[in-house]
Short mmCIF file of C-alpha atoms and ligand atoms in Angstrom, two decimals:
data_model
loop_
_atom_site.label_atom_id
_atom_site.label_comp_id
_atom_site.label_asym_id
_atom_site.label_seq_id
_atom_site.Cartn_x
_atom_site.Cartn_y
_atom_site.Cartn_z
CA MET Q 1 -119.37 -11.80 7.03
CA THR Q 2 -117.65 -14.73 5.00
CA THR Q 3 -116.61 -17.26 7.32
CA ARG Q 4 -115.76 -20.65 5.10
CA LYS Q 5 -114.13 -20.99 1.86
CA PHE Q 6 -114.53 -23.61 -0.74
CA THR Q 7 -112.09 -24.52 -3.36
CA LEU Q 8 -114.12 -26.27 -6.70
CA THR Q 9 -111.98 -28.02 -9.43
CA GLU Q 10 -112.97 -29.36 -12.82
CA VAL Q 11 -111.87 -32.80 -12.93
CA SER Q 12 -110.94 -32.56 -16.91
CA THR Q 13 -109.41 -28.86 -16.74
CA GLY Q 14 -107.59 -29.00 -13.84
CA LYS Q 15 -109.69 -25.02 -12.94
CA THR Q 16 -110.36 -24.55 -9.38
CA SER Q 17 -112.65 -21.53 -8.39
CA SER Q 18 -112.82 -20.47 -4.73
CA LEU Q 19 -116.41 -20.30 -3.93
CA ASP Q 20 -117.27 -18.35 -0.37
CA ALA Q 21 -119.70 -19.50 2.63
CA LEU Q 22 -121.68 -16.92 3.75
CA SER Q 23 -122.56 -16.82 7.35
CA PRO Q 24 -126.18 -16.37 8.19
CA SER Q 25 -126.78 -14.50 11.79
CA VAL Q 26 -128.08 -18.37 12.95
CA GLY Q 27 -128.88 -21.10 10.45
CA SER Q 28 -126.97 -22.88 8.07
CA ASP Q 29 -123.80 -21.34 5.77
CA VAL Q 30 -124.98 -20.49 2.37
CA LEU Q 31 -122.33 -21.07 -0.46
CA ASN Q 32 -122.26 -18.33 -2.86
CA ILE Q 33 -122.14 -19.73 -5.95
CA ALA Q 34 -121.98 -17.16 -8.51
CA PRO Q 35 -118.32 -18.24 -9.61
CA LEU Q 36 -119.26 -21.33 -11.64
CA ALA Q 37 -120.72 -19.38 -13.96
CA LYS Q 38 -118.23 -16.77 -14.60
CA ASP Q 39 -115.21 -19.52 -14.33
CA HIS Q 40 -116.90 -22.76 -15.43
CA GLY Q 41 -119.76 -22.14 -17.83
CA VAL Q 42 -121.64 -24.27 -15.41
CA TYR Q 43 -125.02 -23.50 -13.43
CA THR Q 44 -126.38 -25.20 -10.46
CA PHE Q 45 -129.34 -28.02 -10.88
CA ASP Q 46 -131.64 -27.71 -7.98
CA PRO Q 47 -135.33 -28.59 -8.79
CA GLY Q 48 -137.60 -27.33 -6.18
CA PHE Q 49 -135.16 -24.92 -4.73
CA MET Q 50 -134.39 -28.65 -1.93
CA ALA Q 51 -130.96 -26.81 -1.53
CA THR Q 52 -130.56 -23.31 -2.42
CA ALA Q 53 -131.42 -19.97 -0.86
CA ALA Q 54 -132.99 -17.73 -3.33
CA CYS Q 55 -132.33 -14.73 -1.68
CA GLU Q 56 -131.25 -12.69 1.63
CA SER Q 57 -133.74 -11.71 4.53
CA LYS Q 58 -133.95 -10.55 7.18
CA ILE Q 59 -137.42 -11.26 8.27
CA THR Q 60 -138.50 -14.88 9.63
CA TYR Q 61 -136.01 -17.73 10.75
CA ILE Q 62 -137.08 -21.26 10.72
CA ASP Q 63 -134.96 -24.28 12.16
CA GLY Q 64 -136.70 -27.19 10.24
CA ASP Q 65 -135.02 -29.98 12.78
CA GLN Q 66 -135.54 -28.01 15.78
CA GLY Q 67 -139.15 -26.81 15.13
CA VAL Q 68 -138.05 -23.36 15.55
CA LEU Q 69 -139.55 -20.44 14.38
CA LEU Q 70 -138.75 -16.73 14.10
CA TYR Q 71 -140.76 -13.73 13.11
CA ARG Q 72 -138.07 -11.06 13.30
CA GLY Q 73 -136.36 -13.17 16.22
CA TYR Q 74 -139.06 -13.25 18.28
CA PRO Q 75 -140.51 -17.21 18.72
CA VAL Q 76 -143.47 -17.90 17.42
CA GLU Q 77 -144.90 -19.17 20.97
CA GLN Q 78 -144.07 -16.25 22.34
CA LEU Q 79 -145.68 -13.89 19.74
CA ALA Q 80 -148.65 -16.19 19.66
CA ALA Q 81 -148.96 -16.18 23.48
CA LYS Q 82 -148.62 -12.23 23.97
CA SER Q 83 -149.13 -10.62 20.72
CA SER Q 84 -151.18 -9.84 18.50
CA PHE Q 85 -151.83 -10.16 14.21
CA LEU Q 86 -151.69 -6.17 13.83
CA GLU Q 87 -148.66 -6.16 15.74
CA VAL Q 88 -147.44 -8.94 14.52
CA SER Q 89 -147.50 -7.24 10.99
CA TYR Q 90 -146.08 -4.22 12.04
CA LEU Q 91 -143.18 -6.65 13.82
CA LEU Q 92 -143.26 -8.28 10.23
CA ILE Q 93 -142.97 -5.01 8.19
CA TYR Q 94 -141.07 -2.21 9.95
CA GLY Q 95 -138.61 -5.16 11.76
CA GLU Q 96 -139.15 -4.19 15.34
CA LEU Q 97 -142.01 -4.62 17.95
CA PRO Q 98 -144.14 -0.97 18.17
CA ALA Q 99 -144.04 1.24 20.99
CA PRO Q 100 -147.88 1.86 21.89
CA ALA Q 101 -148.12 4.74 20.37
CA GLN Q 102 -146.67 3.82 16.70
CA LEU Q 103 -149.44 0.34 17.44
CA ASP Q 104 -152.36 2.99 17.69
CA GLU Q 105 -151.28 4.84 15.01
CA PHE Q 106 -150.66 1.55 12.57
CA ARG Q 107 -154.02 0.46 14.11
CA ARG Q 108 -155.67 3.36 13.29
CA ASN Q 109 -154.02 3.60 9.62
CA ILE Q 110 -155.35 0.19 8.85
CA THR Q 111 -159.02 1.33 10.18
CA ARG Q 112 -158.53 4.06 7.86
CA HIS Q 113 -158.37 1.60 4.62
CA THR Q 114 -160.92 -1.07 5.48
CA MET Q 115 -163.25 0.18 3.00
CA LEU Q 116 -163.17 -0.69 -1.16
CA ASN Q 117 -163.81 1.41 -3.79
CA GLU Q 118 -167.62 0.83 -4.81
CA SER Q 119 -167.28 -0.07 -8.76
CA LEU Q 120 -164.60 -2.80 -6.95
CA LEU Q 121 -167.73 -4.46 -5.50
CA ARG Q 122 -169.54 -4.53 -8.12
CA PHE Q 123 -166.82 -7.14 -9.58
CA TYR Q 124 -167.82 -9.97 -7.62
CA ASN Q 125 -171.38 -9.87 -9.71
CA GLY Q 126 -169.08 -11.02 -12.39
CA PHE Q 127 -168.78 -14.58 -10.88
CA HIS Q 128 -171.28 -17.13 -10.03
CA TYR Q 129 -171.87 -17.74 -6.74
CA ASP Q 130 -170.50 -20.89 -6.31
CA ALA Q 131 -166.85 -19.56 -8.05
CA HIS Q 132 -163.78 -20.59 -5.23
CA PRO Q 133 -163.33 -17.57 -2.73
CA MET Q 134 -160.07 -18.01 -3.62
CA ALA Q 135 -160.55 -17.04 -7.17
CA GLN Q 136 -162.49 -14.49 -6.26
CA VAL Q 137 -159.63 -13.22 -3.73
CA SER Q 138 -157.02 -13.51 -6.63
CA ALA Q 139 -158.88 -11.83 -9.18
CA VAL Q 140 -159.99 -8.41 -7.29
CA VAL Q 141 -156.62 -8.25 -5.66
CA ALA Q 142 -155.84 -8.15 -9.25
CA SER Q 143 -157.58 -5.51 -10.50
CA MET Q 144 -156.54 -3.36 -7.29
CA ALA Q 145 -153.91 -2.52 -9.68
CA GLY Q 146 -156.14 -1.19 -11.89
CA PHE Q 147 -157.00 1.69 -8.81
CA TYR Q 148 -153.78 1.89 -7.39
CA HIS Q 149 -151.49 2.34 -10.55
CA GLU Q 150 -150.66 5.78 -11.83
CA SER Q 151 -150.03 6.72 -7.88
CA LEU Q 152 -148.21 3.97 -7.12
CA ASP Q 153 -144.57 4.53 -7.04
CA ILE Q 154 -142.82 1.11 -5.82
CA HIS Q 155 -139.02 3.30 -5.53
CA ASN Q 156 -140.93 5.96 -3.22
CA PRO Q 157 -140.82 4.60 0.69
CA ARG Q 158 -143.99 6.50 1.49
CA HIS Q 159 -145.89 4.77 -1.55
CA ARG Q 160 -144.69 1.52 -0.46
CA GLU Q 161 -145.96 1.99 3.18
CA ILE Q 162 -149.71 3.11 2.08
CA PHE Q 163 -149.28 0.39 -0.35
CA ALA Q 164 -148.61 -1.91 2.96
CA HIS Q 165 -151.44 -0.62 4.86
CA ARG Q 166 -154.42 -0.63 2.12
CA ILE Q 167 -153.66 -4.50 1.43
CA ILE Q 168 -153.35 -5.30 4.81
CA ALA Q 169 -156.85 -4.03 6.12
CA LYS Q 170 -158.39 -4.81 2.72
CA MET Q 171 -157.82 -8.46 2.55
CA PRO Q 172 -160.75 -9.15 4.92
CA THR Q 173 -163.26 -7.30 3.00
CA ILE Q 174 -162.57 -8.31 0.13
CA SER Q 175 -162.30 -11.54 1.28
CA ALA Q 176 -165.79 -11.10 3.10
CA ALA Q 177 -167.21 -9.95 -0.06
CA ALA Q 178 -166.55 -13.09 -1.80
CA TYR Q 179 -167.98 -14.93 1.35
CA LYS Q 180 -170.99 -12.64 0.97
CA HIS Q 181 -170.86 -12.88 -3.00
CA MET Q 182 -171.15 -17.13 -2.29
CA LEU Q 183 -174.39 -17.25 0.08
CA GLY Q 184 -176.11 -14.30 -1.99
CA GLN Q 185 -175.99 -12.03 1.03
CA PRO Q 186 -175.86 -8.28 1.44
CA PHE Q 187 -172.45 -7.26 1.57
CA VAL Q 188 -171.72 -5.64 4.97
CA TYR Q 189 -169.24 -2.72 5.37
CA PRO Q 190 -166.50 -2.73 7.69
CA GLN Q 191 -166.71 -1.09 11.12
CA ASN Q 192 -164.12 0.78 12.17
CA ASP Q 193 -165.07 0.78 15.87
CA LEU Q 194 -163.99 -2.98 16.03
CA ASP Q 195 -160.12 -4.37 16.16
CA TYR Q 196 -159.21 -6.17 13.09
CA CYS Q 197 -160.18 -9.77 13.22
CA ALA Q 198 -164.16 -8.71 15.14
CA ASN Q 199 -164.91 -6.71 11.76
CA LEU Q 200 -163.63 -9.48 10.08
CA LEU Q 201 -166.44 -11.86 11.82
CA ASN Q 202 -168.35 -9.14 11.85
CA MET Q 203 -168.29 -8.92 7.92
CA PHE Q 204 -168.66 -12.60 7.77
CA PHE Q 205 -171.68 -13.28 9.52
CA ALA Q 206 -173.74 -10.10 10.30
CA VAL Q 207 -177.11 -9.38 7.89
CA PRO Q 208 -179.30 -6.14 8.07
CA CYS Q 209 -182.05 -8.12 9.54
CA GLU Q 210 -180.30 -8.83 12.62
CA HIS Q 211 -178.23 -7.55 15.33
CA TYR Q 212 -175.01 -9.85 15.35
CA GLN Q 213 -172.60 -9.59 18.28
CA VAL Q 214 -169.12 -10.60 17.80
CA ASP Q 215 -168.02 -13.52 20.01
CA PRO Q 216 -164.59 -12.36 21.94
CA VAL Q 217 -163.55 -16.24 22.01
CA ALA Q 218 -163.64 -16.26 18.43
CA ALA Q 219 -162.04 -12.99 17.81
CA LYS Q 220 -159.23 -14.19 19.96
CA ALA Q 221 -159.33 -17.51 18.51
CA LEU Q 222 -158.78 -16.32 14.72
CA ASP Q 223 -156.04 -13.89 15.58
CA LEU Q 224 -153.98 -16.45 16.79
CA LEU Q 225 -154.61 -18.16 13.64
CA LEU Q 226 -153.61 -15.49 11.59
CA ILE Q 227 -150.43 -14.72 13.95
CA LEU Q 228 -149.56 -18.48 13.32
CA HIS Q 229 -149.75 -18.42 9.51
CA ALA Q 230 -148.49 -14.47 9.23
CA ASP Q 231 -145.03 -15.52 7.48
CA HIS Q 232 -143.23 -18.38 6.57
CA GLU Q 233 -139.68 -16.86 5.17
CA GLN Q 234 -139.40 -18.00 1.30
CA ASN Q 235 -141.82 -20.76 1.01
CA ALA Q 236 -143.93 -21.18 -2.70
CA SER Q 237 -146.44 -18.38 -2.09
CA THR Q 238 -143.79 -15.78 -0.71
CA SER Q 239 -141.16 -16.75 -3.28
CA THR Q 240 -143.87 -16.39 -5.89
CA VAL Q 241 -144.67 -12.67 -4.40
CA ARG Q 242 -140.82 -12.20 -4.56
CA LEU Q 243 -140.21 -13.50 -8.38
CA ALA Q 244 -143.47 -11.40 -9.93
CA GLY Q 245 -142.41 -7.93 -7.70
CA SER Q 246 -138.41 -8.61 -9.14
CA THR Q 247 -140.21 -6.94 -12.05
CA GLY Q 248 -140.94 -4.22 -11.33
CA THR Q 249 -145.12 -5.32 -11.47
CA ASN Q 250 -147.35 -3.30 -9.54
CA PRO Q 251 -147.35 -4.82 -5.92
CA TYR Q 252 -150.83 -5.60 -6.00
CA ALA Q 253 -150.80 -7.29 -8.85
CA ALA Q 254 -147.64 -9.59 -7.01
CA MET Q 255 -150.02 -10.16 -4.21
CA ALA Q 256 -152.87 -11.69 -6.73
CA SER Q 257 -149.78 -14.12 -7.57
CA GLY Q 258 -148.90 -14.96 -3.99
CA ILE Q 259 -152.65 -16.21 -3.73
CA ALA Q 260 -152.76 -18.12 -6.48
CA ALA Q 261 -149.69 -19.72 -5.46
CA LEU Q 262 -151.08 -20.21 -1.79
CA TRP Q 263 -154.50 -21.95 -3.64
CA GLY Q 264 -152.87 -25.23 -4.24
CA PRO Q 265 -153.22 -28.06 -1.89
CA SER Q 266 -149.12 -28.99 -1.47
CA HIS Q 267 -149.16 -25.47 0.59
CA GLY Q 268 -152.25 -22.85 1.93
CA GLY Q 269 -155.10 -25.28 0.16
CA ALA Q 270 -153.73 -28.40 2.77
CA ASN Q 271 -156.48 -26.67 5.41
CA GLU Q 272 -159.54 -27.51 2.65
CA ALA Q 273 -158.20 -30.78 2.12
CA VAL Q 274 -157.82 -31.75 5.81
CA LEU Q 275 -161.28 -30.98 6.30
CA GLN Q 276 -162.38 -32.86 3.32
CA MET Q 277 -160.43 -35.92 4.41
CA LEU Q 278 -161.41 -36.10 7.77
CA GLU Q 279 -165.33 -36.26 6.53
CA GLU Q 280 -164.09 -39.10 3.82
CA ILE Q 281 -162.69 -41.23 6.61
CA GLY Q 282 -165.37 -40.70 8.72
CA THR Q 283 -164.53 -42.83 11.57
CA ALA Q 284 -161.49 -44.11 13.71
CA ASP Q 285 -161.88 -47.28 12.47
CA ALA Q 286 -161.61 -46.34 8.27
CA ILE Q 287 -158.17 -45.15 9.48
CA PRO Q 288 -156.07 -48.27 8.47
CA LYS Q 289 -157.94 -48.85 5.81
CA PHE Q 290 -156.88 -44.55 4.52
CA LEU Q 291 -153.18 -44.62 5.68
CA ALA Q 292 -152.72 -47.96 3.84
CA LYS Q 293 -154.31 -45.99 0.57
CA VAL Q 294 -151.78 -43.34 1.94
CA LYS Q 295 -148.41 -45.79 1.77
CA ASP Q 296 -149.79 -47.28 -1.08
CA LYS Q 297 -147.28 -46.26 -4.12
CA ASN Q 298 -149.86 -46.47 -6.77
CA GLU Q 299 -152.10 -44.47 -5.47
CA THR Q 300 -151.60 -40.21 -5.35
CA THR Q 301 -153.78 -39.66 -1.65
CA LYS Q 302 -151.65 -38.04 0.48
CA LEU Q 303 -152.06 -37.77 4.29
CA MET Q 304 -153.41 -34.05 4.03
CA GLY Q 305 -151.70 -31.63 7.02
CA PHE Q 306 -148.60 -33.82 7.18
CA GLY Q 307 -145.05 -33.66 5.99
CA HIS Q 308 -143.34 -30.30 4.92
CA ARG Q 309 -140.33 -29.23 2.85
CA VAL Q 310 -138.29 -27.45 5.86
CA TYR Q 311 -139.78 -29.03 9.26
CA LYS Q 312 -138.70 -32.37 9.76
CA ASN Q 313 -138.95 -32.78 13.63
CA PHE Q 314 -142.23 -31.01 14.62
CA ASP Q 315 -143.82 -27.68 13.17
CA PRO Q 316 -144.15 -25.47 16.25
CA ARG Q 317 -147.25 -24.03 14.52
CA ALA Q 318 -149.12 -26.95 14.50
CA LYS Q 319 -148.19 -27.78 18.15
CA ILE Q 320 -149.67 -24.48 18.82
CA ILE Q 321 -152.90 -25.15 16.98
CA ARG Q 322 -153.55 -28.44 18.51
CA GLU Q 323 -152.69 -27.41 22.48
CA THR Q 324 -155.54 -24.48 21.63
CA CYS Q 325 -157.93 -26.35 19.88
CA HIS Q 326 -159.19 -28.00 23.12
CA GLN Q 327 -159.03 -24.59 24.71
CA VAL Q 328 -160.99 -23.06 22.07
CA LEU Q 329 -163.30 -25.73 21.27
CA ALA Q 330 -164.43 -25.60 24.75
CA ASN Q 331 -164.38 -21.74 25.08
CA LEU Q 332 -166.88 -22.05 22.14
CA GLY Q 333 -168.82 -24.15 23.46
CA ARG Q 334 -168.13 -26.88 21.01
CA VAL Q 335 -166.35 -29.79 23.11
CA ASP Q 336 -167.98 -32.58 21.40
CA ASN Q 337 -166.04 -32.09 17.91
CA PRO Q 338 -165.81 -35.42 16.36
CA LEU Q 339 -163.74 -34.37 13.36
CA PHE Q 340 -161.09 -33.03 16.25
CA GLU Q 341 -161.14 -36.42 17.95
CA LEU Q 342 -160.83 -38.11 14.45
CA ALA Q 343 -157.97 -35.73 13.84
CA LEU Q 344 -155.87 -36.82 17.48
CA LYS Q 345 -156.35 -40.15 16.49
CA LEU Q 346 -155.33 -39.92 12.77
CA GLU Q 347 -152.16 -37.91 14.01
CA HIS Q 348 -151.62 -40.74 16.67
CA ILE Q 349 -151.66 -43.64 14.66
CA ALA Q 350 -149.53 -41.74 11.48
CA LEU Q 351 -146.82 -40.83 14.28
CA ASN Q 352 -146.03 -44.66 15.67
CA ASP Q 353 -146.22 -45.86 11.55
CA GLU Q 354 -142.94 -46.57 10.29
CA TYR Q 355 -143.39 -44.82 6.78
CA PHE Q 356 -144.46 -41.47 8.67
CA VAL Q 357 -141.42 -42.30 11.12
CA SER Q 358 -139.03 -43.18 8.37
CA ARG Q 359 -139.91 -40.40 6.34
CA LYS Q 360 -139.65 -37.84 9.25
CA LEU Q 361 -143.20 -36.49 8.30
CA TYR Q 362 -145.26 -34.90 11.06
CA PRO Q 363 -148.36 -32.87 11.26
CA ASN Q 364 -147.99 -29.40 9.77
CA VAL Q 365 -149.79 -26.33 10.47
CA ASP Q 366 -153.09 -27.05 8.68
CA PHE Q 367 -153.75 -30.35 10.16
CA TYR Q 368 -155.58 -28.86 12.99
CA SER Q 369 -156.31 -25.45 11.76
CA GLY Q 370 -159.99 -26.20 9.61
CA ILE Q 371 -160.89 -27.67 12.71
CA ILE Q 372 -160.82 -24.64 14.79
CA TYR Q 373 -162.13 -22.48 11.55
CA SER Q 374 -165.35 -24.78 11.64
CA ALA Q 375 -165.35 -24.32 14.69
CA LEU Q 376 -165.70 -20.81 14.50
CA GLY Q 377 -168.50 -21.48 11.59
CA ILE Q 378 -166.32 -20.25 8.40
CA PRO Q 379 -167.08 -22.87 5.37
CA ARG Q 380 -164.29 -25.33 4.23
CA SER Q 381 -164.39 -23.48 0.84
CA MET Q 382 -162.89 -20.10 3.01
CA PHE Q 383 -160.15 -21.67 5.05
CA THR Q 384 -157.12 -20.69 2.77
CA VAL Q 385 -158.74 -17.42 2.07
CA MET Q 386 -158.53 -16.90 6.17
CA PHE Q 387 -154.65 -18.10 5.47
CA ALA Q 388 -154.75 -15.61 2.29
CA ILE Q 389 -155.28 -12.73 4.81
CA ALA Q 390 -152.66 -13.82 7.15
CA ARG Q 391 -150.29 -14.52 5.06
CA THR Q 392 -150.77 -10.73 3.25
CA ALA Q 393 -148.50 -9.35 6.08
CA GLY Q 394 -145.60 -11.66 5.20
CA TRP Q 395 -145.73 -11.19 1.88
CA VAL Q 396 -145.98 -7.44 2.47
CA ALA Q 397 -142.92 -7.20 4.70
CA HIS Q 398 -141.25 -9.52 1.72
CA TRP Q 399 -141.98 -7.63 -1.08
CA GLN Q 400 -140.60 -4.36 0.70
CA GLU Q 401 -137.47 -5.94 1.71
CA MET Q 402 -137.05 -6.64 -1.91
CA ILE Q 403 -137.97 -3.51 -3.27
CA SER Q 404 -135.85 -1.60 -0.79
CA ASP Q 405 -132.67 -3.79 -1.49
CA PRO Q 406 -130.76 -1.32 -4.06
CA ALA Q 407 -128.80 -4.55 -5.13
CA MET Q 408 -132.58 -6.54 -5.97
CA LYS Q 409 -132.12 -8.14 -8.99
CA ILE Q 410 -134.65 -9.83 -11.55
CA GLY Q 411 -135.44 -13.00 -10.47
CA ARG Q 412 -134.52 -15.17 -13.58
CA PRO Q 413 -133.53 -18.84 -12.96
CA ARG Q 414 -131.87 -20.80 -15.48
CA GLN Q 415 -132.51 -24.37 -16.53
CA LEU Q 416 -131.28 -27.74 -18.21
CA TYR Q 417 -132.39 -27.68 -20.91
CA THR Q 418 -132.85 -31.31 -22.70
CA GLY Q 419 -135.03 -30.45 -25.64
CA PRO Q 420 -134.45 -30.81 -29.25
CA THR Q 421 -130.91 -29.24 -30.96
CA ALA Q 422 -131.44 -27.10 -33.30
CA ARG Q 423 -133.21 -28.03 -36.60
CA ASP Q 424 -134.36 -26.89 -39.74
CA TYR Q 425 -137.88 -25.89 -40.09
CA VAL Q 426 -140.00 -28.56 -42.47
CA ASP Q 427 -142.56 -26.87 -44.83
CA ILE Q 428 -146.03 -28.52 -44.11
CA GLU Q 429 -146.40 -30.15 -47.48
CA ALA Q 430 -143.02 -32.02 -46.63
CA ARG Q 431 -144.25 -33.45 -43.47
N1 LIG U 1 -148.64 -38.10 3.20
C1 LIG U 1 -147.64 -39.53 2.04
N2 LIG U 1 -146.24 -39.42 2.10
C2 LIG U 1 -146.14 -38.31 2.48
C3 LIG U 1 -146.46 -37.16 2.39
C4 LIG U 1 -148.21 -37.10 2.88
N3 LIG U 1 -148.57 -36.16 3.54
N4 LIG U 1 -145.60 -36.00 2.91
C5 LIG U 1 -144.34 -36.38 1.35
N5 LIG U 1 -144.84 -37.91 1.90
C6 LIG U 1 -143.51 -39.01 1.59
C7 LIG U 1 -143.25 -38.38 -0.15
O1 LIG U 1 -144.17 -39.75 -0.81
C8 LIG U 1 -142.34 -38.80 -0.22
O2 LIG U 1 -141.55 -40.22 -0.18
P1 LIG U 1 -140.98 -41.44 -0.92
O3 LIG U 1 -139.68 -41.35 -0.47
O4 LIG U 1 -141.14 -43.01 -0.43
O5 LIG U 1 -141.33 -41.18 -2.44
C9 LIG U 1 -141.08 -38.63 0.87
O6 LIG U 1 -142.35 -38.05 1.97
C10 LIG U 1 -140.97 -37.18 0.85
O7 LIG U 1 -141.76 -36.43 0.16
P2 LIG U 1 -141.75 -35.13 -0.48
O8 LIG U 1 -142.57 -35.35 -1.63
O9 LIG U 1 -140.65 -35.36 -1.46
O10 LIG U 1 -141.48 -33.56 0.41
P3 LIG U 1 -141.73 -32.14 0.23
O11 LIG U 1 -140.96 -31.51 1.42
O12 LIG U 1 -141.12 -32.06 -1.58
O13 LIG U 1 -142.94 -31.96 0.13
C11 LIG U 1 -144.84 -31.13 0.93
C12 LIG U 1 -143.27 -30.98 1.19
C13 LIG U 1 -145.34 -30.24 -0.13
C14 LIG U 1 -145.93 -30.35 2.02
C15 LIG U 1 -145.46 -33.00 1.08
O14 LIG U 1 -145.09 -33.14 2.71
C16 LIG U 1 -146.95 -32.74 1.06
O15 LIG U 1 -148.00 -32.84 -0.35
N6 LIG U 1 -148.25 -32.80 2.33
C17 LIG U 1 -149.23 -32.82 2.36
C18 LIG U 1 -149.77 -31.38 2.09
C19 LIG U 1 -149.83 -30.69 2.99
O16 LIG U 1 -150.01 -30.74 3.76
N7 LIG U 1 -148.81 -29.39 2.34
C20 LIG U 1 -149.21 -28.07 3.27
C21 LIG U 1 -148.07 -27.99 3.82
S1 LIG U 1 -147.75 -26.71 5.28
C22 LIG U 1 -148.13 -25.30 4.07
O17 LIG U 1 -147.77 -25.04 2.85
C23 LIG U 1 -148.60 -24.41 5.20
#
């Protein structure tokens, strides 16, 4: 797969090394810098992984300049229009679109694993009612390692497959339990005659004293959001899952680390922060003042839902969500949505402002997702949890890919040390 060769010359010694560029199936070549440490005793320095490929992967491809996102080669636009979240999960994990019988079997497997061990349900009582649901969900997922540890051999492909089914199946149940705990309402058990998203909505919104009918429009809108959030190659949370998983840790523990990484406002927490920001701005006439604050170097305020490490043109997921936002709001009978109108105006003004244009800052997936979530009745604090449910499919696919790679190595970055050089301990009396 090698196509290009580079020669690195150490000027002071004249010593040279030949470095191979590895060719991907599509996208930029990647320089294999392994000989640098061996031949020259130097490491590369790349804070934030701005220019470093940490692994080889066959799952997701992004072209940030062209706004392209492919899951296993399929454009996200086509999957959003024609597929379902469970089919996309199958695609991400197994690498191919399922035949009808394979999809049926996958659905059955997921459905069979939706229930939680009753003692796991009691974990929630340890949380105060207003504990953030991401704290609850990451803790409960981590504690699943305690239920499935001895029986889970990460080197056994069948065990890995059962893990994949279990975690995708249980994430809605775990998330809904956190929501019900916040509300002080009784937990609603999963209902296996409902599909994935309808069951999720039912567990969120049903109460024992009333009949609850899932709105198919809401279930479809949710399914679309889950597809769009299902994977995004080596983002911060997926890289966290890979790094944790590379130690051979229990995969539920690795997933919990991914959930924790996703929570931050620079990553999955942005959807929650966007709504907070829109509510704070309040009305369109306050936009210029808000943007002046964002552009002020002495302020830390950011335009949440804008900017992306990889997309420097547009985020295709944001485009789909913005287009469907109108439709979803209309179908749900919520045409007049002041926050959506405000978001549209804010986007328009920012996209015509030199600050954002020169830095190639565009709306990302989370600029509009919170507006749909809130139209579905999902509270702001649950937005990042919804993201976690979706991204679980990607995390599982990446974890599986990594663990089943015979060349897998523990993830262990190097550093540029700038601390003190060796010095002698000084006895406390002498300090
Ligand atoms: N608002 C204002 N300025 C911004 C924003 C923003 N949202 N994003 C980037 N910038 C500015 C930076 O201040 C920097 O300006 P400078 O060159 O004058 O110093 C420049 O644009 C480049 O930004 P970086 O921070 O270097 O870009 P990076 O790739 O490291 O960060 C990130 C990407 C974290 C997504 C950033 O754009 C951001 O914080 N956005 C807001 C949070 C957000 O929406 N996160 C969700 C990302 S998508 C996801 O994870 C699902």
